[in-house]
mmCIF file of C-alpha atoms in Angstrom:
data_model
loop_
_atom_site.group_PDB
_atom_site.id
_atom_site.type_symbol
_atom_site.label_atom_id
_atom_site.label_comp_id
_atom_site.label_asym_id
_atom_site.label_seq_id
_atom_site.Cartn_x
_atom_site.Cartn_y
_atom_site.Cartn_z
ATOM 1 C CA MET A 3 66.485 -75.670 -42.444
ATOM 2 C CA LYS A 4 68.550 -77.067 -45.256
ATOM 3 C CA LYS A 5 69.923 -80.592 -45.293
ATOM 4 C CA PHE A 6 73.590 -81.381 -45.627
ATOM 5 C CA ASN A 7 73.386 -85.003 -46.696
ATOM 6 C CA LEU A 8 76.750 -86.657 -46.136
ATOM 7 C CA PHE A 9 75.825 -89.411 -48.579
ATOM 8 C CA LYS A 10 75.465 -86.976 -51.483
ATOM 9 C CA GLU A 11 77.704 -84.006 -50.728
ATOM 10 C CA ILE A 12 81.197 -83.574 -52.149
ATOM 11 C CA ILE A 13 83.306 -81.101 -50.169
ATOM 12 C CA THR A 14 85.883 -79.091 -52.094
ATOM 13 C CA VAL A 15 89.012 -78.033 -50.200
ATOM 14 C CA ASN A 16 91.907 -75.855 -51.316
ATOM 15 C CA LYS A 17 94.789 -78.300 -51.624
ATOM 16 C CA GLN A 18 97.546 -75.946 -50.489
ATOM 17 C CA GLU A 19 95.577 -74.810 -47.427
ATOM 18 C CA LEU A 20 94.982 -78.432 -46.487
ATOM 19 C CA LEU A 21 98.655 -79.344 -46.905
ATOM 20 C CA ASN A 22 99.689 -76.325 -44.827
ATOM 21 C CA ALA A 23 97.338 -77.404 -42.026
ATOM 22 C CA ILE A 24 98.643 -80.958 -42.123
ATOM 23 C CA ASN A 25 102.244 -79.768 -41.944
ATOM 24 C CA THR A 26 101.624 -77.667 -38.813
ATOM 25 C CA THR A 27 101.002 -80.908 -36.846
ATOM 26 C CA LYS A 28 98.299 -78.932 -35.003
ATOM 27 C CA GLU A 29 94.691 -80.046 -34.665
ATOM 28 C CA PHE A 30 92.657 -78.759 -37.581
ATOM 29 C CA ALA A 31 89.306 -79.359 -39.189
ATOM 30 C CA ILE A 32 87.455 -79.048 -42.474
ATOM 31 C CA ASN A 33 83.943 -77.641 -42.313
ATOM 32 C CA ILE A 34 81.045 -78.342 -44.651
ATOM 33 C CA LYS A 35 82.027 -75.308 -46.772
ATOM 34 C CA GLY A 36 85.440 -76.845 -47.397
ATOM 35 C CA GLU A 37 87.194 -74.271 -45.214
ATOM 36 C CA VAL A 38 90.217 -75.339 -43.168
ATOM 37 C CA LYS A 39 89.888 -74.302 -39.503
ATOM 38 C CA PHE A 40 92.065 -74.608 -36.431
ATOM 39 C CA ALA A 41 90.976 -75.344 -32.865
ATOM 40 C CA PRO A 42 89.199 -73.934 -30.938
ATOM 41 C CA PHE A 43 86.296 -74.210 -33.364
ATOM 42 C CA ALA A 44 83.485 -71.685 -33.578
ATOM 43 C CA ASP A 45 80.103 -72.250 -31.986
ATOM 44 C CA LYS A 46 77.881 -74.273 -34.349
ATOM 45 C CA GLU A 47 80.748 -74.970 -36.746
ATOM 46 C CA ILE A 48 79.843 -78.136 -38.680
ATOM 47 C CA LEU A 49 82.866 -80.294 -39.407
ATOM 48 C CA ILE A 50 83.395 -83.133 -41.851
ATOM 49 C CA TYR A 51 86.927 -83.795 -40.622
ATOM 50 C CA GLN A 52 88.787 -83.156 -37.374
ATOM 51 C CA GLY A 53 92.260 -84.375 -36.488
ATOM 52 C CA LYS A 54 95.970 -83.761 -36.807
ATOM 53 C CA HIS A 55 98.870 -85.410 -38.562
ATOM 54 C CA THR A 56 101.956 -86.489 -36.659
ATOM 55 C CA PRO A 57 104.704 -87.473 -39.107
ATOM 56 C CA GLN A 58 106.508 -90.708 -38.448
ATOM 57 C CA ALA A 59 109.980 -90.171 -37.011
ATOM 58 C CA ALA A 60 112.720 -90.395 -39.595
ATOM 59 C CA ASN A 61 114.829 -93.526 -39.556
ATOM 60 C CA ALA A 62 118.106 -93.660 -41.492
ATOM 61 C CA LEU A 63 117.869 -97.434 -41.829
ATOM 62 C CA VAL A 64 114.267 -97.471 -43.013
ATOM 63 C CA PRO A 65 113.457 -94.275 -44.938
ATOM 64 C CA THR A 66 109.884 -93.150 -44.461
ATOM 65 C CA LYS A 67 107.652 -92.738 -47.475
ATOM 66 C CA PRO A 68 105.482 -89.600 -47.443
ATOM 67 C CA LYS A 69 101.850 -90.449 -46.782
ATOM 68 C CA THR A 70 99.166 -89.624 -49.321
ATOM 69 C CA LEU A 71 96.233 -87.396 -48.421
ATOM 70 C CA SER A 72 94.015 -90.481 -48.435
ATOM 71 C CA GLU A 73 96.244 -92.134 -45.839
ATOM 72 C CA ILE A 74 96.396 -89.006 -43.688
ATOM 73 C CA LEU A 75 92.652 -88.370 -43.676
ATOM 74 C CA GLY A 76 91.827 -92.031 -43.178
ATOM 75 C CA ASP A 77 89.994 -94.929 -44.760
ATOM 76 C CA ASN A 78 86.549 -93.453 -44.060
ATOM 77 C CA TYR A 79 87.055 -90.654 -46.586
ATOM 78 C CA GLN A 80 86.934 -90.824 -50.349
ATOM 79 C CA VAL A 81 89.635 -88.462 -51.620
ATOM 80 C CA VAL A 82 90.209 -87.176 -55.148
ATOM 81 C CA GLU A 83 93.055 -84.757 -55.874
ATOM 82 C CA ASP A 84 92.301 -82.397 -58.745
ATOM 83 C CA ASP A 85 95.111 -79.910 -59.470
ATOM 84 C CA ASP A 86 94.784 -77.296 -56.712
ATOM 85 C CA ARG A 87 91.666 -78.860 -55.178
ATOM 86 C CA VAL A 88 90.908 -81.856 -53.010
ATOM 87 C CA LEU A 89 87.453 -83.396 -53.292
ATOM 88 C CA LEU A 90 86.123 -85.262 -50.252
ATOM 89 C CA LYS A 91 83.184 -87.521 -49.508
ATOM 90 C CA ALA A 92 82.761 -88.215 -45.799
ATOM 91 C CA PHE A 93 79.645 -90.392 -45.465
ATOM 92 C CA SER A 94 81.565 -93.473 -44.324
ATOM 93 C CA ASN A 95 82.778 -91.530 -41.296
ATOM 94 C CA TRP A 96 79.291 -90.512 -40.118
ATOM 95 C CA GLN A 97 79.540 -92.209 -36.727
ATOM 96 C CA GLU A 98 82.708 -90.318 -35.853
ATOM 97 C CA LEU A 99 81.210 -87.096 -37.191
ATOM 98 C CA ILE A 100 78.295 -87.429 -34.784
ATOM 99 C CA ARG A 101 80.785 -87.500 -31.905
ATOM 100 C CA VAL A 102 82.783 -84.606 -33.332
ATOM 101 C CA ASN A 103 79.800 -82.326 -33.994
ATOM 102 C CA THR A 104 77.380 -83.095 -31.151
ATOM 103 C CA PRO A 105 78.999 -80.625 -28.689
ATOM 104 C CA ARG A 106 78.163 -77.711 -31.016
ATOM 105 C CA ALA A 107 74.762 -78.891 -32.283
ATOM 106 C CA SER A 108 71.478 -77.233 -31.310
ATOM 107 C CA TYR A 109 69.928 -80.676 -30.883
ATOM 108 C CA ASP A 110 70.819 -84.328 -31.381
ATOM 109 C CA ASP A 111 68.376 -86.520 -33.292
ATOM 110 C CA THR A 112 70.734 -89.418 -33.969
ATOM 111 C CA THR A 113 69.701 -91.850 -31.247
ATOM 112 C CA GLY A 114 66.826 -94.306 -31.120
ATOM 113 C CA ASP A 115 65.237 -92.177 -28.398
ATOM 114 C CA GLY A 116 65.075 -89.114 -30.617
ATOM 115 C CA VAL A 117 65.483 -85.538 -29.397
ATOM 116 C CA ASP A 118 65.147 -85.147 -25.640
ATOM 117 C CA LYS A 119 66.642 -81.702 -25.060
ATOM 118 C CA PHE A 120 67.899 -78.537 -26.726
ATOM 119 C CA ALA A 121 71.406 -77.185 -26.192
ATOM 120 C CA ASN A 122 70.151 -73.605 -25.846
ATOM 121 C CA ALA A 123 68.757 -72.961 -22.342
ATOM 122 C CA ALA A 124 65.849 -70.793 -23.501
ATOM 123 C CA LEU A 125 64.795 -73.371 -26.101
ATOM 124 C CA GLU A 126 65.073 -76.106 -23.483
ATOM 125 C CA ASP A 127 62.738 -74.123 -21.166
ATOM 126 C CA ILE A 128 60.193 -74.072 -23.990
ATOM 127 C CA GLY A 129 60.623 -77.791 -24.683
ATOM 128 C CA TRP A 130 60.367 -78.732 -21.009
ATOM 129 C CA ASN A 131 57.197 -76.715 -20.416
ATOM 130 C CA ALA A 132 55.600 -77.822 -23.687
ATOM 131 C CA THR A 133 55.668 -81.475 -22.611
ATOM 132 C CA GLU A 134 53.097 -80.667 -19.902
ATOM 133 C CA PHE A 135 50.603 -80.259 -22.739
ATOM 134 C CA ASP A 136 51.784 -83.340 -24.646
ATOM 135 C CA ILE A 137 53.754 -81.262 -27.124
ATOM 136 C CA SER A 138 56.771 -83.462 -27.778
ATOM 137 C CA TYR A 139 60.298 -82.526 -28.717
ATOM 138 C CA ARG A 140 59.571 -84.286 -32.010
ATOM 139 C CA ASN A 141 56.743 -81.804 -32.668
ATOM 140 C CA LEU A 142 59.044 -78.904 -31.871
ATOM 141 C CA VAL A 143 61.898 -80.181 -34.025
ATOM 142 C CA GLU A 144 59.562 -80.551 -37.000
ATOM 143 C CA ILE A 145 58.524 -76.915 -36.541
ATOM 144 C CA LEU A 146 62.159 -75.797 -36.349
ATOM 145 C CA GLU A 147 63.146 -77.734 -39.458
ATOM 146 C CA THR A 148 60.207 -76.315 -41.396
ATOM 147 C CA GLU A 149 60.240 -72.682 -40.280
ATOM 148 C CA CYS A 150 63.750 -71.772 -39.106
ATOM 149 C CA SER A 151 67.063 -71.258 -40.852
ATOM 150 C CA GLY A 152 69.859 -73.670 -40.133
ATOM 151 C CA THR A 153 71.431 -76.929 -41.248
ATOM 152 C CA LEU A 154 70.553 -80.565 -40.630
ATOM 153 C CA LEU A 155 73.647 -82.734 -40.868
ATOM 154 C CA CYS A 156 72.369 -86.150 -41.933
ATOM 155 C CA ILE A 157 72.870 -89.278 -43.987
ATOM 156 C CA GLU A 158 70.033 -90.053 -46.353
ATOM 157 C CA GLN A 159 70.109 -92.614 -49.126
ATOM 158 C CA GLU A 160 66.334 -92.784 -49.350
ATOM 159 C CA GLU A 161 63.626 -92.257 -46.783
ATOM 160 C CA PRO A 162 63.887 -92.872 -43.909
ATOM 161 C CA TYR A 163 67.229 -91.387 -42.854
ATOM 162 C CA GLN A 164 69.950 -93.768 -41.724
ATOM 163 C CA PHE A 165 70.263 -91.333 -38.870
ATOM 164 C CA SER A 166 67.962 -88.374 -38.469
ATOM 165 C CA GLY A 167 70.696 -85.861 -37.944
ATOM 166 C CA LEU A 168 72.254 -83.129 -35.885
ATOM 167 C CA GLY A 169 70.443 -79.817 -36.076
ATOM 168 C CA PHE A 170 72.337 -76.520 -36.168
ATOM 169 C CA LEU A 171 70.143 -73.438 -35.861
ATOM 170 C CA ASP A 172 71.442 -70.206 -37.376
ATOM 171 C CA ASN A 173 69.570 -67.977 -34.940
ATOM 172 C CA ASP A 174 68.506 -69.197 -31.493
ATOM 173 C CA LYS A 175 66.369 -66.111 -30.831
ATOM 174 C CA GLU A 176 64.454 -66.652 -34.065
ATOM 175 C CA ALA A 177 63.891 -70.285 -33.042
ATOM 176 C CA GLN A 178 62.722 -69.269 -29.561
ATOM 177 C CA LYS A 179 60.154 -66.887 -31.024
ATOM 178 C CA VAL A 180 58.862 -69.491 -33.493
ATOM 179 C CA LEU A 181 58.523 -72.253 -30.884
ATOM 180 C CA PHE A 182 57.042 -70.007 -28.206
ATOM 181 C CA THR A 183 54.362 -68.743 -30.599
ATOM 182 C CA TYR A 184 53.608 -72.279 -31.792
ATOM 183 C CA CYS A 185 53.218 -73.611 -28.252
ATOM 184 C CA GLN A 186 51.232 -70.624 -27.061
ATOM 185 C CA GLU A 187 48.703 -70.894 -29.886
ATOM 186 C CA LYS A 188 48.408 -74.675 -29.513
ATOM 187 C CA ILE A 189 47.924 -74.533 -25.727
ATOM 188 C CA LYS A 190 45.341 -71.738 -25.950
ATOM 189 C CA LYS A 191 43.380 -73.823 -28.434
ATOM 190 C CA MET A 192 43.598 -76.905 -26.196
ATOM 191 C CA MET A 193 42.340 -74.900 -23.212
ATOM 192 C CA GLN A 194 39.425 -73.562 -25.237
ATOM 193 C CA GLU A 195 38.396 -76.826 -26.889
ATOM 194 C CA ASN A 196 39.312 -79.595 -24.435
ATOM 195 C CA SER A 197 37.624 -79.690 -21.030
ATOM 196 C CA LEU A 198 40.593 -81.566 -19.566
ATOM 197 C CA TYR A 199 42.666 -78.432 -20.031
ATOM 198 C CA THR A 200 40.334 -75.753 -18.710
ATOM 199 C CA LYS A 201 41.955 -73.621 -16.016
ATOM 200 C CA GLU A 202 40.168 -75.325 -13.129
ATOM 201 C CA ASN A 203 41.288 -78.770 -14.314
ATOM 202 C CA LEU A 204 44.974 -77.972 -14.771
ATOM 203 C CA SER A 205 47.525 -79.658 -12.534
ATOM 204 C CA ASN A 206 50.059 -77.452 -10.789
ATOM 205 C CA ASP A 207 52.685 -78.279 -13.397
ATOM 206 C CA GLU A 208 50.271 -77.628 -16.268
ATOM 207 C CA GLU A 209 49.278 -74.308 -14.713
ATOM 208 C CA GLU A 210 52.923 -73.286 -14.417
ATOM 209 C CA ALA A 211 53.483 -74.222 -18.060
ATOM 210 C CA ALA A 212 50.365 -72.291 -19.139
ATOM 211 C CA GLU A 213 51.661 -69.236 -17.272
ATOM 212 C CA PHE A 214 55.078 -69.693 -18.895
ATOM 213 C CA PHE A 215 53.423 -69.491 -22.330
ATOM 214 C CA LYS A 216 51.216 -66.554 -21.203
ATOM 215 C CA CYS A 217 48.028 -68.548 -21.725
ATOM 216 C CA LEU A 218 46.438 -67.523 -18.413
#
């Protein structure tokens, strides 16, 4: 997986497309590619802005001054206008971006408790069964981030991360195959080398998990 580090990335947006979206007064978003999108947003779309602009009602006594892009997008964005482009840095808004993106993420690794489930049901079945053999979600996430394609939305100034990130897998079936194979090989080795995990010593739950991974 590749990292999209909010602290370092500058997102480039087409200025006219952004102005058009603002003027619709509809909810819109900007993704990490700088594309302007309208709700409903695609599955696993990673957003660096989500909102809508409602112009202040005109008042003949107190004429309204048009807001700048910086004012519209908010104080948590650094905005530079460059001819037909708008350059954005969004790291100061990372807490809001967790809330915005979590519903579409494959897993959430932003809390002190770490990852405790996968959004995809088949991946969650693997994670749940793997814990019977002391294979943690942390182990599985490290495998995913090393071997699978996808994006980790994070903030990183220097190790360790300020927050570990939201993971977005490109291909759930690829991830299922990678994790299943990893768990299967690890459990088979445990059953061969550790007497606590021989077939006759397995608990009912461990036996079910071993059968799930086709180790029996």
